Amino acid sequence: MELIGSTQMATYARPKTSHFLPAISTTASSYRSHQPALTLNQNSNMPWRTNSYFRSGSAIPTVSALQRDNLDLVRAKTMFYPSNRMALSTRYMPEDWYKSNQSNYRESESSRNSAERLRRDTIRLIQDKDQLTRRTQDTTSKNIGERLNDISFWRSELNHEIDNMVTEISALTDVKRRLERALAETEGPLQVSQECLFHREKRMSIDLVHDDVEKDLIKEVEVIKSCQERMRRHLERAIAQLASNRAAQHELERDLSDKVTAQRIDDRCHHLRNTSDGISYYRGIDRLDPSISLPDSWSKFTDDNILHSQSQRAASHKLRDEIEILLNATSNEMWNQFNTVNVSFTNRISETADTKNSLQTHLAKTLQEIFQTEMLIEALKKAIRDKENPLKVAQTRLEERSRRPNVELCRDNPHHRLITEVREIEDTIHKLRERLMEAENTLQTLVKTKVALEHDLSIKANSLFLDQEKCMSMRKSFPSTPRLVGYT
């Protein structure tokens, strides 16, 4: 380059440049944040010097720097010739120039090597993180799938247990209805037994006896009331067990509903992909822990619900068996006592009928005897009447013979015979009258006996009517065994 002007004011001819932005090398040097290797004592008033060329660029130029740059532009326009320079300044040595170039080369190679290493490491890091992210996402998806399998397993277990519980509740409800029907059926036999006791209280006189029928009826009432009490206790247990079964079913259904919801959510999460719709950022969601259970407690909760339901089903099944045994036992007890009472009634009716027949026979004989006694009384009265004339004749003869005169009034054989005859007739009449009195007394006794027999016959007839017509006709309505067991 040719020098123009004086040596003091000489400058190199160069195109107009702007110093608002630093040079590329200056920017690189500023990025590296270090100063050039060679630092010489130079005049800062000369902008063409090397230290100005290698000066570190600032990101934001200050006002003084802008003014200095404008001054340099003015100087560049005015000092075109080296003759304008007042004096020569110190130059760099060629070695410095080579060293500066070599330093720039080394720095460039170092920067490029660092950038290449950073690029390779970054690419490898990106690949590793991509693989890690994919593995983590696959692992998460696998875990969610396993969780879905666990939920499906427990859901199937809950469905199975709910089906079993529904079946058990239905069976227990049927047994409960049978027990209620059987309990209602016992009211009829109880009322019949009590009515029989009330009817038998209408027996009269000697037939109002505490016989075997009354004892068996009282025992029948006690048996029926005992059966009713046991049925009521088992009915209360069945109602309480049904409530427990429904509570266990409710817990199972609530757990199943939660499982269905959780399965739907996890299934949606399991099918989410990086390209799926609806994915978004939720800042801080990883720091939020709304969980209230752990896997062990989660499975234990459902397992406890199933175990509780199974225990309730076992208790319900046991109660159903007890109710079945109770229904059969009470039916047999009531039927046995019913048959015992019927046998007692039959025996008592037969005995009363035999007694009534005997009384009728005796009454017939008594009536016959009364008739004969009445005939005897009539005969005695006739006999007494028949003895009146012979007595009159004998007494008349004695009276007539007592009027014989003087010595003719002799106590002769006719006189003695007449006296004997009168006495015999009087004695006969006296005996006949005594016999008549006895006959009349006997007749009175027979009449009383007849009245007693007739009264006893009416009592026996009343007892037979009560036992045979009233009681036994009511006892025909005793329920059958299927009705006592509750099937109808």
CSV table of C-alpha atoms in Angstrom, one decimal:
chain,number,residue,atom,x,y,z
A,1,MET,CA,0.0,0.0,0.0
A,2,GLU,CA,1.4,3.4,-0.9
A,3,LEU,CA,1.8,6.0,1.8
A,4,ILE,CA,0.4,9.4,1.1
A,5,GLY,CA,1.1,12.6,3.0
A,6,SER,CA,3.5,13.4,5.8
A,7,THR,CA,5.0,10.8,7.9
A,8,GLN,CA,3.6,12.2,11.1
A,9,MET,CA,0.0,12.2,9.9
A,10,ALA,CA,0.2,9.3,7.5
A,11,THR,CA,-2.5,6.6,7.6
A,12,TYR,CA,-3.3,3.6,5.5
A,13,ALA,CA,-5.8,4.1,2.8
A,14,ARG,CA,-8.8,2.0,3.7
A,15,PRO,CA,-12.5,1.9,3.0
A,16,LYS,CA,-15.0,3.5,5.3
A,17,THR,CA,-15.9,1.3,8.1
A,18,SER,CA,-18.4,1.5,11.0
A,19,HIS,CA,-17.3,0.9,14.5
A,20,PHE,CA,-20.8,0.5,15.9
A,21,LEU,CA,-20.3,-3.3,15.9
A,22,PRO,CA,-17.1,-5.1,16.7
A,23,ALA,CA,-15.3,-7.4,14.2
A,24,ILE,CA,-16.0,-11.1,13.9
A,25,SER,CA,-12.7,-12.0,15.5
A,26,THR,CA,-13.4,-9.5,18.2
A,27,THR,CA,-16.8,-11.1,18.8
A,28,ALA,CA,-15.2,-14.5,19.0
A,29,SER,CA,-12.6,-13.1,21.4
A,30,SER,CA,-15.4,-11.6,23.4
A,31,TYR,CA,-17.3,-15.0,23.4
A,32,ARG,CA,-14.1,-16.7,24.7
A,33,SER,CA,-13.8,-13.8,27.3
A,34,HIS,CA,-10.0,-13.4,27.2
A,35,GLN,CA,-7.5,-10.7,26.0
A,36,PRO,CA,-5.0,-11.1,23.1
A,37,ALA,CA,-1.7,-12.8,24.0
A,38,LEU,CA,0.5,-9.7,23.1
A,39,THR,CA,-0.1,-6.5,24.8
A,40,LEU,CA,2.0,-3.5,23.9
A,41,ASN,CA,2.1,0.1,25.2
A,42,GLN,CA,0.3,1.9,22.4
A,43,ASN,CA,-1.3,5.3,22.0
A,44,SER,CA,-5.0,4.9,22.5
A,45,ASN,CA,-5.6,8.1,20.4
A,46,MET,CA,-4.8,6.2,17.2
A,47,PRO,CA,-7.7,4.1,16.2
A,48,TRP,CA,-5.7,2.2,13.5
A,49,ARG,CA,-3.5,0.5,16.0
A,50,THR,CA,-3.7,-3.2,16.7
A,51,ASN,CA,-4.9,-2.9,20.3
A,52,SER,CA,-7.9,-1.1,19.0
A,53,TYR,CA,-8.4,-3.8,16.5
A,54,PHE,CA,-8.3,-6.6,19.1
A,55,ARG,CA,-10.2,-4.6,21.7
A,56,SER,CA,-12.9,-6.6,23.4
A,57,GLY,CA,-16.4,-5.7,22.1
A,58,SER,CA,-19.1,-4.9,24.5
A,59,ALA,CA,-22.6,-5.9,24.1
A,60,ILE,CA,-24.0,-2.4,24.5
A,61,PRO,CA,-21.6,0.5,23.4
A,62,THR,CA,-21.4,3.5,25.7
A,63,VAL,CA,-21.9,7.1,24.8
A,64,SER,CA,-18.1,7.9,25.1
A,65,ALA,CA,-17.4,4.9,22.8
A,66,LEU,CA,-19.8,6.2,20.2
A,67,GLN,CA,-18.3,9.7,20.4
A,68,ARG,CA,-14.8,8.2,19.9
A,69,ASP,CA,-16.0,6.2,17.0
A,70,ASN,CA,-17.4,9.2,15.4
A,71,LEU,CA,-14.2,11.1,15.9
A,72,ASP,CA,-12.3,8.2,14.3
A,73,LEU,CA,-14.6,8.5,11.3
A,74,VAL,CA,-13.9,12.2,11.0
A,75,ARG,CA,-10.1,11.5,11.2
A,76,ALA,CA,-10.5,8.8,8.7
A,77,LYS,CA,-12.1,11.2,6.3
A,78,THR,CA,-9.6,14.0,6.9
A,79,MET,CA,-6.3,12.2,7.2
A,80,PHE,CA,-5.8,10.3,4.0
A,81,TYR,CA,-2.1,10.9,3.6
A,82,PRO,CA,0.8,9.8,5.7
A,83,SER,CA,2.2,13.3,5.4
A,84,ASN,CA,-0.4,14.5,7.8
A,85,ARG,CA,1.1,12.3,10.6
A,86,MET,CA,3.2,14.3,13.0
A,87,ALA,CA,5.5,11.4,13.9
A,88,LEU,CA,6.1,7.7,13.4
A,89,SER,CA,4.8,5.3,16.1
A,90,THR,CA,6.1,1.9,17.1
A,91,ARG,CA,5.0,-1.1,14.9
A,92,TYR,CA,4.5,-4.8,15.8
A,93,MET,CA,7.2,-7.2,15.0
A,94,PRO,CA,6.6,-10.0,12.4
A,95,GLU,CA,7.1,-12.6,15.1
A,96,ASP,CA,4.2,-11.0,16.9
A,97,TRP,CA,2.2,-11.2,13.8
A,98,TYR,CA,2.9,-14.9,13.3
A,99,LYS,CA,2.4,-15.6,17.0
A,100,SER,CA,-1.0,-13.9,16.8
A,101,ASN,CA,-2.0,-16.0,13.8
A,102,GLN,CA,-0.8,-19.2,15.4
A,103,SER,CA,-2.7,-18.3,18.6
A,104,ASN,CA,-5.8,-17.7,16.5
A,105,TYR,CA,-5.3,-21.0,14.8
A,106,ARG,CA,-4.9,-22.9,18.0
A,107,GLU,CA,-7.8,-21.1,19.5
A,108,SER,CA,-9.9,-21.9,16.5
A,109,GLU,CA,-9.0,-25.6,16.6
A,110,SER,CA,-9.6,-25.8,20.3
A,111,SER,CA,-13.0,-24.1,19.9
A,112,ARG,CA,-13.8,-26.4,17.0
A,113,ASN,CA,-12.7,-29.5,18.9
A,114,SER,CA,-14.7,-28.4,22.0
A,115,ALA,CA,-17.7,-27.7,19.8
A,116,GLU,CA,-17.3,-31.1,18.1
A,117,ARG,CA,-17.0,-32.9,21.4
A,118,LEU,CA,-20.0,-31.0,22.8
A,119,ARG,CA,-21.9,-31.9,19.6
A,120,ARG,CA,-21.1,-35.5,19.8
A,121,ASP,CA,-21.8,-35.6,23.6
A,122,THR,CA,-25.0,-33.8,23.1
A,123,ILE,CA,-26.1,-36.1,20.3
A,124,ARG,CA,-25.2,-39.1,22.4
A,125,LEU,CA,-27.0,-37.5,25.4
A,126,ILE,CA,-30.0,-36.9,23.3
A,127,GLN,CA,-30.0,-40.5,22.1
A,128,ASP,CA,-29.5,-41.9,25.6
A,129,LYS,CA,-32.2,-39.7,27.0
A,130,ASP,CA,-34.5,-40.6,24.2
A,131,GLN,CA,-33.9,-44.3,24.9
A,132,LEU,CA,-34.2,-43.7,28.6
A,133,THR,CA,-37.5,-41.9,28.1
A,134,ARG,CA,-38.8,-44.6,25.8
A,135,ARG,CA,-37.8,-47.3,28.3
A,136,THR,CA,-39.3,-45.4,31.2
A,137,GLN,CA,-42.5,-44.8,29.2
A,138,ASP,CA,-42.6,-48.5,28.2
A,139,THR,CA,-41.9,-49.5,31.8
A,140,THR,CA,-44.7,-47.2,33.0
A,141,SER,CA,-47.1,-48.6,30.4
A,142,LYS,CA,-46.1,-52.1,31.4
A,143,ASN,CA,-46.8,-51.2,35.1
A,144,ILE,CA,-50.1,-49.7,34.2
A,145,GLY,CA,-50.9,-52.8,32.2
A,146,GLU,CA,-50.0,-55.0,35.2
A,147,ARG,CA,-52.1,-52.7,37.3
A,148,LEU,CA,-55.0,-53.2,34.9
A,149,ASN,CA,-54.5,-57.0,35.2
A,150,ASP,CA,-54.6,-56.7,39.0
A,151,ILE,CA,-57.7,-54.6,38.8
A,152,SER,CA,-59.3,-57.0,36.4
A,153,PHE,CA,-58.5,-59.9,38.7
A,154,TRP,CA,-60.0,-58.3,41.7
A,155,ARG,CA,-62.9,-57.0,39.7
A,156,SER,CA,-63.7,-60.6,38.6
A,157,GLU,CA,-63.3,-61.7,42.2
A,158,LEU,CA,-65.7,-59.0,43.3
A,159,ASN,CA,-68.2,-59.9,40.6
A,160,HIS,CA,-68.1,-63.5,41.6
A,161,GLU,CA,-68.5,-62.7,45.2
A,162,ILE,CA,-71.4,-60.3,44.5
A,163,ASP,CA,-73.1,-63.0,42.5
A,164,ASN,CA,-72.7,-65.4,45.3
A,165,MET,CA,-74.0,-62.9,47.8
A,166,VAL,CA,-77.0,-62.0,45.7
A,167,THR,CA,-77.8,-65.7,45.4
A,168,GLU,CA,-77.4,-66.1,49.2
A,169,ILE,CA,-79.6,-63.1,49.9
A,170,SER,CA,-82.3,-64.5,47.6
A,171,ALA,CA,-82.1,-67.9,49.3
A,172,LEU,CA,-82.2,-66.4,52.8
A,173,THR,CA,-85.1,-64.2,51.8
A,174,ASP,CA,-87.0,-67.3,50.6
A,175,VAL,CA,-86.3,-69.1,53.9
A,176,LYS,CA,-87.3,-66.0,55.8
A,177,ARG,CA,-90.6,-65.9,53.9
A,178,ARG,CA,-91.2,-69.5,54.6
A,179,LEU,CA,-90.5,-68.9,58.3
A,180,GLU,CA,-92.9,-66.0,58.3
A,181,ARG,CA,-95.6,-68.2,56.6
A,182,ALA,CA,-94.9,-71.1,59.0
A,183,LEU,CA,-95.2,-68.7,62.0
A,184,ALA,CA,-98.5,-67.4,60.7
A,185,GLU,CA,-99.7,-71.0,60.2
A,186,THR,CA,-99.1,-71.7,63.9
A,187,GLU,CA,-101.8,-69.1,64.9
A,188,GLY,CA,-104.5,-71.4,63.6
A,189,PRO,CA,-103.5,-74.5,65.7
A,190,LEU,CA,-103.0,-72.3,68.7
A,191,GLN,CA,-106.4,-70.8,68.4
A,192,VAL,CA,-107.9,-74.2,67.9
A,193,SER,CA,-106.2,-75.6,71.0
A,194,GLN,CA,-107.3,-72.6,73.1
A,195,GLU,CA,-110.9,-72.9,71.7
A,196,CYS,CA,-110.9,-76.5,72.6
A,197,LEU,CA,-109.9,-75.6,76.2
A,198,PHE,CA,-112.6,-72.9,76.3
A,199,HIS,CA,-115.2,-75.3,75.0
A,200,ARG,CA,-114.3,-78.0,77.4
A,201,GLU,CA,-114.8,-75.5,80.2
A,202,LYS,CA,-118.5,-75.8,79.3
A,203,ARG,CA,-118.6,-79.3,80.6
A,204,MET,CA,-121.0,-79.8,83.4
A,205,SER,CA,-120.8,-81.3,86.8
A,206,ILE,CA,-118.7,-84.4,87.2
A,207,ASP,CA,-117.6,-84.3,83.6
A,208,LEU,CA,-115.6,-81.1,84.3
A,209,VAL,CA,-112.6,-83.2,85.1
A,210,HIS,CA,-108.9,-82.6,84.5
A,211,ASP,CA,-108.5,-85.5,82.2
A,212,ASP,CA,-105.8,-86.6,79.8
A,213,VAL,CA,-107.4,-84.5,77.0
A,214,GLU,CA,-107.1,-81.4,79.0
A,215,LYS,CA,-103.6,-82.1,80.0
A,216,ASP,CA,-102.6,-82.8,76.4
A,217,LEU,CA,-104.4,-79.7,75.2
A,218,ILE,CA,-102.5,-77.5,77.7
A,219,LYS,CA,-99.3,-79.2,76.6
A,220,GLU,CA,-100.2,-78.6,73.0
A,221,VAL,CA,-100.7,-74.8,73.7
A,222,GLU,CA,-97.3,-74.8,75.4
A,223,VAL,CA,-95.6,-76.6,72.5
A,224,ILE,CA,-97.1,-74.2,69.9
A,225,LYS,CA,-96.1,-71.2,71.9
A,226,SER,CA,-92.6,-72.6,72.3
A,227,CYS,CA,-92.4,-73.2,68.6
A,228,GLN,CA,-93.6,-69.7,67.9
A,229,GLU,CA,-91.0,-68.2,70.2
A,230,ARG,CA,-88.2,-70.1,68.5
A,231,MET,CA,-89.5,-69.1,65.1
A,232,ARG,CA,-89.6,-65.4,66.2
A,233,ARG,CA,-86.0,-65.5,67.4
A,234,HIS,CA,-84.8,-67.1,64.2
A,235,LEU,CA,-86.9,-64.6,62.2
A,236,GLU,CA,-85.1,-61.7,64.0
A,237,ARG,CA,-81.8,-63.4,63.3
A,238,ALA,CA,-82.7,-63.8,59.7
A,239,ILE,CA,-83.7,-60.1,59.4
A,240,ALA,CA,-80.4,-59.0,61.0
A,241,GLN,CA,-78.4,-61.4,58.8
A,242,LEU,CA,-80.2,-60.0,55.7
A,243,ALA,CA,-79.1,-56.5,56.8
A,244,SER,CA,-75.5,-57.7,57.3
A,245,ASN,CA,-75.6,-59.4,53.9
A,246,ARG,CA,-76.9,-56.3,52.1
A,247,ALA,CA,-74.3,-54.2,53.9
A,248,ALA,CA,-71.5,-56.6,52.7
A,249,GLN,CA,-73.0,-56.5,49.2
A,250,HIS,CA,-73.1,-52.7,49.3
A,251,GLU,CA,-69.4,-52.6,50.3
A,252,LEU,CA,-68.6,-55.0,47.4
A,253,GLU,CA,-70.6,-53.0,44.9
A,254,ARG,CA,-68.9,-49.8,46.0
A,255,ASP,CA,-65.5,-51.4,45.8
A,256,LEU,CA,-66.4,-52.8,42.3
A,257,SER,CA,-67.6,-49.3,41.2
A,258,ASP,CA,-64.3,-47.8,42.3
A,259,LYS,CA,-62.5,-50.6,40.5
A,260,VAL,CA,-64.5,-49.9,37.3
A,261,THR,CA,-63.7,-46.2,37.5
A,262,ALA,CA,-60.0,-46.9,38.2
A,263,GLN,CA,-59.8,-49.4,35.4
A,264,ARG,CA,-61.4,-47.0,32.9
A,265,ILE,CA,-58.9,-44.3,34.0
A,266,ASP,CA,-55.9,-46.6,33.9
A,267,ASP,CA,-57.0,-48.1,30.5
A,268,ARG,CA,-57.2,-44.5,29.1
A,269,CYS,CA,-53.7,-43.8,30.6
A,270,HIS,CA,-52.4,-47.1,29.2
A,271,HIS,CA,-53.5,-46.2,25.7
A,272,LEU,CA,-52.1,-42.6,25.8
A,273,ARG,CA,-49.2,-42.1,23.4
A,274,ASN,CA,-46.9,-39.2,22.6
A,275,THR,CA,-49.2,-38.4,19.6
A,276,SER,CA,-52.5,-38.7,21.5
A,277,ASP,CA,-54.9,-35.9,21.9
A,278,GLY,CA,-55.6,-34.4,25.2
A,279,ILE,CA,-52.1,-34.5,26.7
A,280,SER,CA,-50.9,-31.3,28.3
A,281,TYR,CA,-48.6,-29.9,30.9
A,282,TYR,CA,-49.6,-30.1,34.6
A,283,ARG,CA,-47.0,-28.2,36.5
A,284,GLY,CA,-46.3,-29.5,40.0
A,285,ILE,CA,-48.4,-32.6,39.5
A,286,ASP,CA,-45.4,-34.8,40.4
A,287,ARG,CA,-45.1,-33.1,43.8
A,288,LEU,CA,-48.8,-33.7,44.5
A,289,ASP,CA,-49.5,-37.1,46.2
A,290,PRO,CA,-53.3,-37.6,46.6
A,291,SER,CA,-53.0,-41.4,47.2
A,292,ILE,CA,-54.5,-42.8,50.4
A,293,SER,CA,-53.4,-46.4,50.1
A,294,LEU,CA,-50.4,-48.6,49.1
A,295,PRO,CA,-50.5,-51.7,46.9
A,296,ASP,CA,-50.6,-54.0,49.9
A,297,SER,CA,-53.3,-52.0,51.7
A,298,TRP,CA,-55.2,-51.7,48.3
A,299,SER,CA,-55.3,-55.4,47.8
A,300,LYS,CA,-55.9,-56.1,51.5
A,301,PHE,CA,-58.9,-53.8,51.4
A,302,THR,CA,-60.6,-55.7,48.6
A,303,ASP,CA,-59.5,-59.0,50.1
A,304,ASP,CA,-60.9,-58.0,53.5
A,305,ASN,CA,-64.2,-57.1,51.8
A,306,ILE,CA,-64.4,-60.4,50.1
A,307,LEU,CA,-63.4,-62.3,53.3
A,308,HIS,CA,-66.1,-60.3,55.2
A,309,SER,CA,-68.7,-61.2,52.5
A,310,GLN,CA,-67.6,-64.8,52.6
A,311,SER,CA,-68.0,-64.9,56.4
A,312,GLN,CA,-71.4,-63.3,56.1
A,313,ARG,CA,-72.4,-65.8,53.5
A,314,ALA,CA,-71.2,-68.7,55.7
A,315,ALA,CA,-73.2,-67.3,58.6
A,316,SER,CA,-76.2,-66.9,56.4
A,317,HIS,CA,-75.9,-70.4,55.0
A,318,LYS,CA,-75.6,-71.7,58.6
A,319,LEU,CA,-78.7,-69.7,59.6
A,320,ARG,CA,-80.6,-71.1,56.7
A,321,ASP,CA,-79.8,-74.7,57.8
A,322,GLU,CA,-80.8,-73.9,61.3
A,323,ILE,CA,-84.1,-72.4,60.1
A,324,GLU,CA,-84.7,-75.5,57.9
A,325,ILE,CA,-84.0,-77.8,60.9
A,326,LEU,CA,-86.3,-75.6,63.1
A,327,LEU,CA,-89.1,-75.7,60.6
A,328,ASN,CA,-89.0,-79.5,60.4
A,329,ALA,CA,-88.6,-79.9,64.2
A,330,THR,CA,-91.4,-77.5,65.0
A,331,SER,CA,-93.7,-79.2,62.4
A,332,ASN,CA,-92.9,-82.6,63.9
A,333,GLU,CA,-93.4,-81.4,67.4
A,334,MET,CA,-96.8,-79.8,66.6
A,335,TRP,CA,-97.9,-82.8,64.6
A,336,ASN,CA,-96.9,-85.3,67.3
A,337,GLN,CA,-98.7,-83.3,70.0
A,338,PHE,CA,-101.7,-82.8,67.6
A,339,ASN,CA,-101.9,-86.6,67.1
A,340,THR,CA,-101.5,-87.2,70.9
A,341,VAL,CA,-104.4,-84.8,71.6
A,342,ASN,CA,-106.5,-86.5,68.9
A,343,VAL,CA,-105.8,-89.9,70.4
A,344,SER,CA,-106.7,-88.6,73.8
A,345,PHE,CA,-109.9,-87.0,72.4
A,346,THR,CA,-110.7,-90.3,70.7
A,347,ASN,CA,-110.2,-92.3,73.8
A,348,ARG,CA,-112.2,-89.8,75.9
A,349,ILE,CA,-115.0,-89.7,73.4
A,350,SER,CA,-115.1,-93.5,73.3
A,351,GLU,CA,-115.1,-93.7,77.0
A,352,THR,CA,-117.8,-91.1,77.3
A,353,ALA,CA,-119.8,-92.8,74.7
A,354,ASP,CA,-119.5,-96.2,76.5
A,355,THR,CA,-120.5,-94.5,79.7
A,356,LYS,CA,-123.5,-92.9,78.0
A,357,ASN,CA,-124.5,-96.2,76.6
A,358,SER,CA,-124.2,-97.8,80.0
A,359,LEU,CA,-126.2,-95.0,81.5
A,360,GLN,CA,-128.9,-95.5,78.9
A,361,THR,CA,-129.0,-99.2,79.6
A,362,HIS,CA,-129.3,-98.5,83.3
A,363,LEU,CA,-131.9,-95.9,82.7
A,364,ALA,CA,-133.9,-98.3,80.6
A,365,LYS,CA,-133.6,-100.9,83.3
A,366,THR,CA,-134.5,-98.3,85.9
A,367,LEU,CA,-137.6,-97.3,84.0
A,368,GLN,CA,-138.5,-100.9,83.7
A,369,GLU,CA,-138.1,-101.4,87.4
A,370,ILE,CA,-140.1,-98.2,88.1
A,371,PHE,CA,-142.9,-99.6,85.9
A,372,GLN,CA,-142.8,-102.9,87.8
A,373,THR,CA,-142.6,-101.2,91.1
A,374,GLU,CA,-145.5,-99.1,90.2
A,375,MET,CA,-147.3,-102.2,89.2
A,376,LEU,CA,-146.3,-103.8,92.5
A,377,ILE,CA,-147.6,-100.8,94.4
A,378,GLU,CA,-150.9,-101.1,92.6
A,379,ALA,CA,-151.0,-104.7,93.4
A,380,LEU,CA,-150.2,-104.0,97.1
A,381,LYS,CA,-152.9,-101.4,97.2
A,382,LYS,CA,-155.3,-103.8,95.6
A,383,ALA,CA,-154.2,-106.5,98.0
A,384,ILE,CA,-154.8,-104.2,100.9
A,385,ARG,CA,-158.2,-103.3,99.5
A,386,ASP,CA,-158.9,-106.9,99.0
A,387,LYS,CA,-158.2,-107.6,102.7
A,388,GLU,CA,-160.6,-105.0,103.8
A,389,ASN,CA,-163.8,-107.1,103.2
A,390,PRO,CA,-162.4,-110.2,104.9
A,391,LEU,CA,-161.4,-108.1,107.8
A,392,LYS,CA,-164.8,-106.5,107.8
A,393,VAL,CA,-166.5,-109.9,107.7
A,394,ALA,CA,-164.4,-111.3,110.5
A,395,GLN,CA,-164.9,-108.2,112.6
A,396,THR,CA,-168.6,-108.2,111.8
A,397,ARG,CA,-168.8,-111.8,112.9
A,398,LEU,CA,-167.1,-111.1,116.1
A,399,GLU,CA,-169.3,-108.1,116.7
A,400,GLU,CA,-172.4,-110.1,115.9
A,401,ARG,CA,-171.2,-113.0,118.1
A,402,SER,CA,-170.5,-110.6,120.9
A,403,ARG,CA,-174.2,-110.0,121.1
A,404,ARG,CA,-175.0,-113.6,122.0
A,405,PRO,CA,-177.0,-113.8,125.2
A,406,ASN,CA,-175.7,-115.1,128.5
A,407,VAL,CA,-174.1,-118.4,128.4
A,408,GLU,CA,-174.2,-118.5,124.7
A,409,LEU,CA,-171.4,-115.9,124.8
A,410,CYS,CA,-169.0,-118.7,124.8
A,411,ARG,CA,-165.3,-118.5,123.8
A,412,ASP,CA,-165.6,-121.3,121.5
A,413,ASN,CA,-163.4,-122.3,118.6
A,414,PRO,CA,-165.1,-120.1,116.1
A,415,HIS,CA,-164.5,-117.2,118.5
A,416,HIS,CA,-160.9,-118.1,118.7
A,417,ARG,CA,-160.7,-118.6,115.0
A,418,LEU,CA,-162.3,-115.3,114.3
A,419,ILE,CA,-159.9,-113.5,116.6
A,420,THR,CA,-157.0,-115.3,114.9
A,421,GLU,CA,-158.5,-114.4,111.5
A,422,VAL,CA,-158.9,-110.8,112.4
A,423,ARG,CA,-155.4,-110.6,113.8
A,424,GLU,CA,-154.0,-112.5,110.8
A,425,ILE,CA,-155.8,-110.1,108.4
A,426,GLU,CA,-154.7,-107.1,110.4
A,427,ASP,CA,-151.2,-108.4,110.4
A,428,THR,CA,-151.4,-109.0,106.7
A,429,ILE,CA,-152.7,-105.6,106.0
A,430,HIS,CA,-149.9,-104.1,108.2
A,431,LYS,CA,-147.3,-106.1,106.4
A,432,LEU,CA,-148.8,-105.2,103.1
A,433,ARG,CA,-148.8,-101.5,104.1
A,434,GLU,CA,-145.2,-101.8,105.2
A,435,ARG,CA,-144.4,-103.4,101.9
A,436,LEU,CA,-146.4,-100.7,100.1
A,437,MET,CA,-144.4,-98.1,102.0
A,438,GLU,CA,-141.2,-99.9,101.0
A,439,ALA,CA,-142.4,-100.1,97.4
A,440,GLU,CA,-143.2,-96.5,97.4
A,441,ASN,CA,-139.8,-95.6,98.9
A,442,THR,CA,-138.2,-97.9,96.3
A,443,LEU,CA,-140.2,-96.1,93.7
A,444,GLN,CA,-139.0,-92.8,94.9
A,445,THR,CA,-135.4,-94.1,94.9
A,446,LEU,CA,-135.9,-95.4,91.4
A,447,VAL,CA,-137.3,-92.1,90.3
A,448,LYS,CA,-134.4,-90.2,91.8
A,449,THR,CA,-132.0,-92.7,90.1
A,450,LYS,CA,-133.8,-92.1,86.8
A,451,VAL,CA,-133.5,-88.4,87.2
A,452,ALA,CA,-129.8,-88.8,88.1
A,453,LEU,CA,-129.3,-91.1,85.1
A,454,GLU,CA,-131.1,-88.7,82.8
A,455,HIS,CA,-129.1,-85.8,84.2
A,456,ASP,CA,-125.8,-87.8,83.8
A,457,LEU,CA,-126.9,-88.7,80.3
A,458,SER,CA,-127.4,-85.1,79.5
A,459,ILE,CA,-124.0,-84.3,80.9
A,460,LYS,CA,-122.4,-87.1,78.9
A,461,ALA,CA,-124.3,-85.9,75.8
A,462,ASN,CA,-123.0,-82.4,76.4
A,463,SER,CA,-119.5,-83.7,76.8
A,464,LEU,CA,-119.7,-85.8,73.7
A,465,PHE,CA,-121.1,-82.9,71.8
A,466,LEU,CA,-118.2,-80.6,73.0
A,467,ASP,CA,-115.5,-83.2,72.4
A,468,GLN,CA,-116.8,-84.8,69.2
A,469,GLU,CA,-118.7,-82.0,67.5
A,470,LYS,CA,-117.1,-78.8,68.7
A,471,CYS,CA,-113.4,-79.8,69.3
A,472,MET,CA,-112.8,-82.5,66.8
A,473,SER,CA,-114.5,-80.7,64.0
A,474,MET,CA,-112.3,-77.7,64.7
A,475,ARG,CA,-109.2,-79.8,64.9
A,476,LYS,CA,-109.8,-81.0,61.3
A,477,SER,CA,-108.5,-77.6,60.2
A,478,PHE,CA,-105.0,-78.3,61.5
A,479,PRO,CA,-102.5,-77.3,58.8
A,480,SER,CA,-100.6,-79.8,56.8
A,481,THR,CA,-96.9,-80.4,57.1
A,482,PRO,CA,-95.9,-78.4,53.9
A,483,ARG,CA,-97.9,-75.5,55.3
A,484,LEU,CA,-96.2,-75.8,58.7
A,485,VAL,CA,-92.8,-75.9,57.0
A,486,GLY,CA,-93.8,-72.7,55.1
A,487,TYR,CA,-93.9,-74.1,51.5
A,488,THR,CA,-97.5,-73.0,50.9
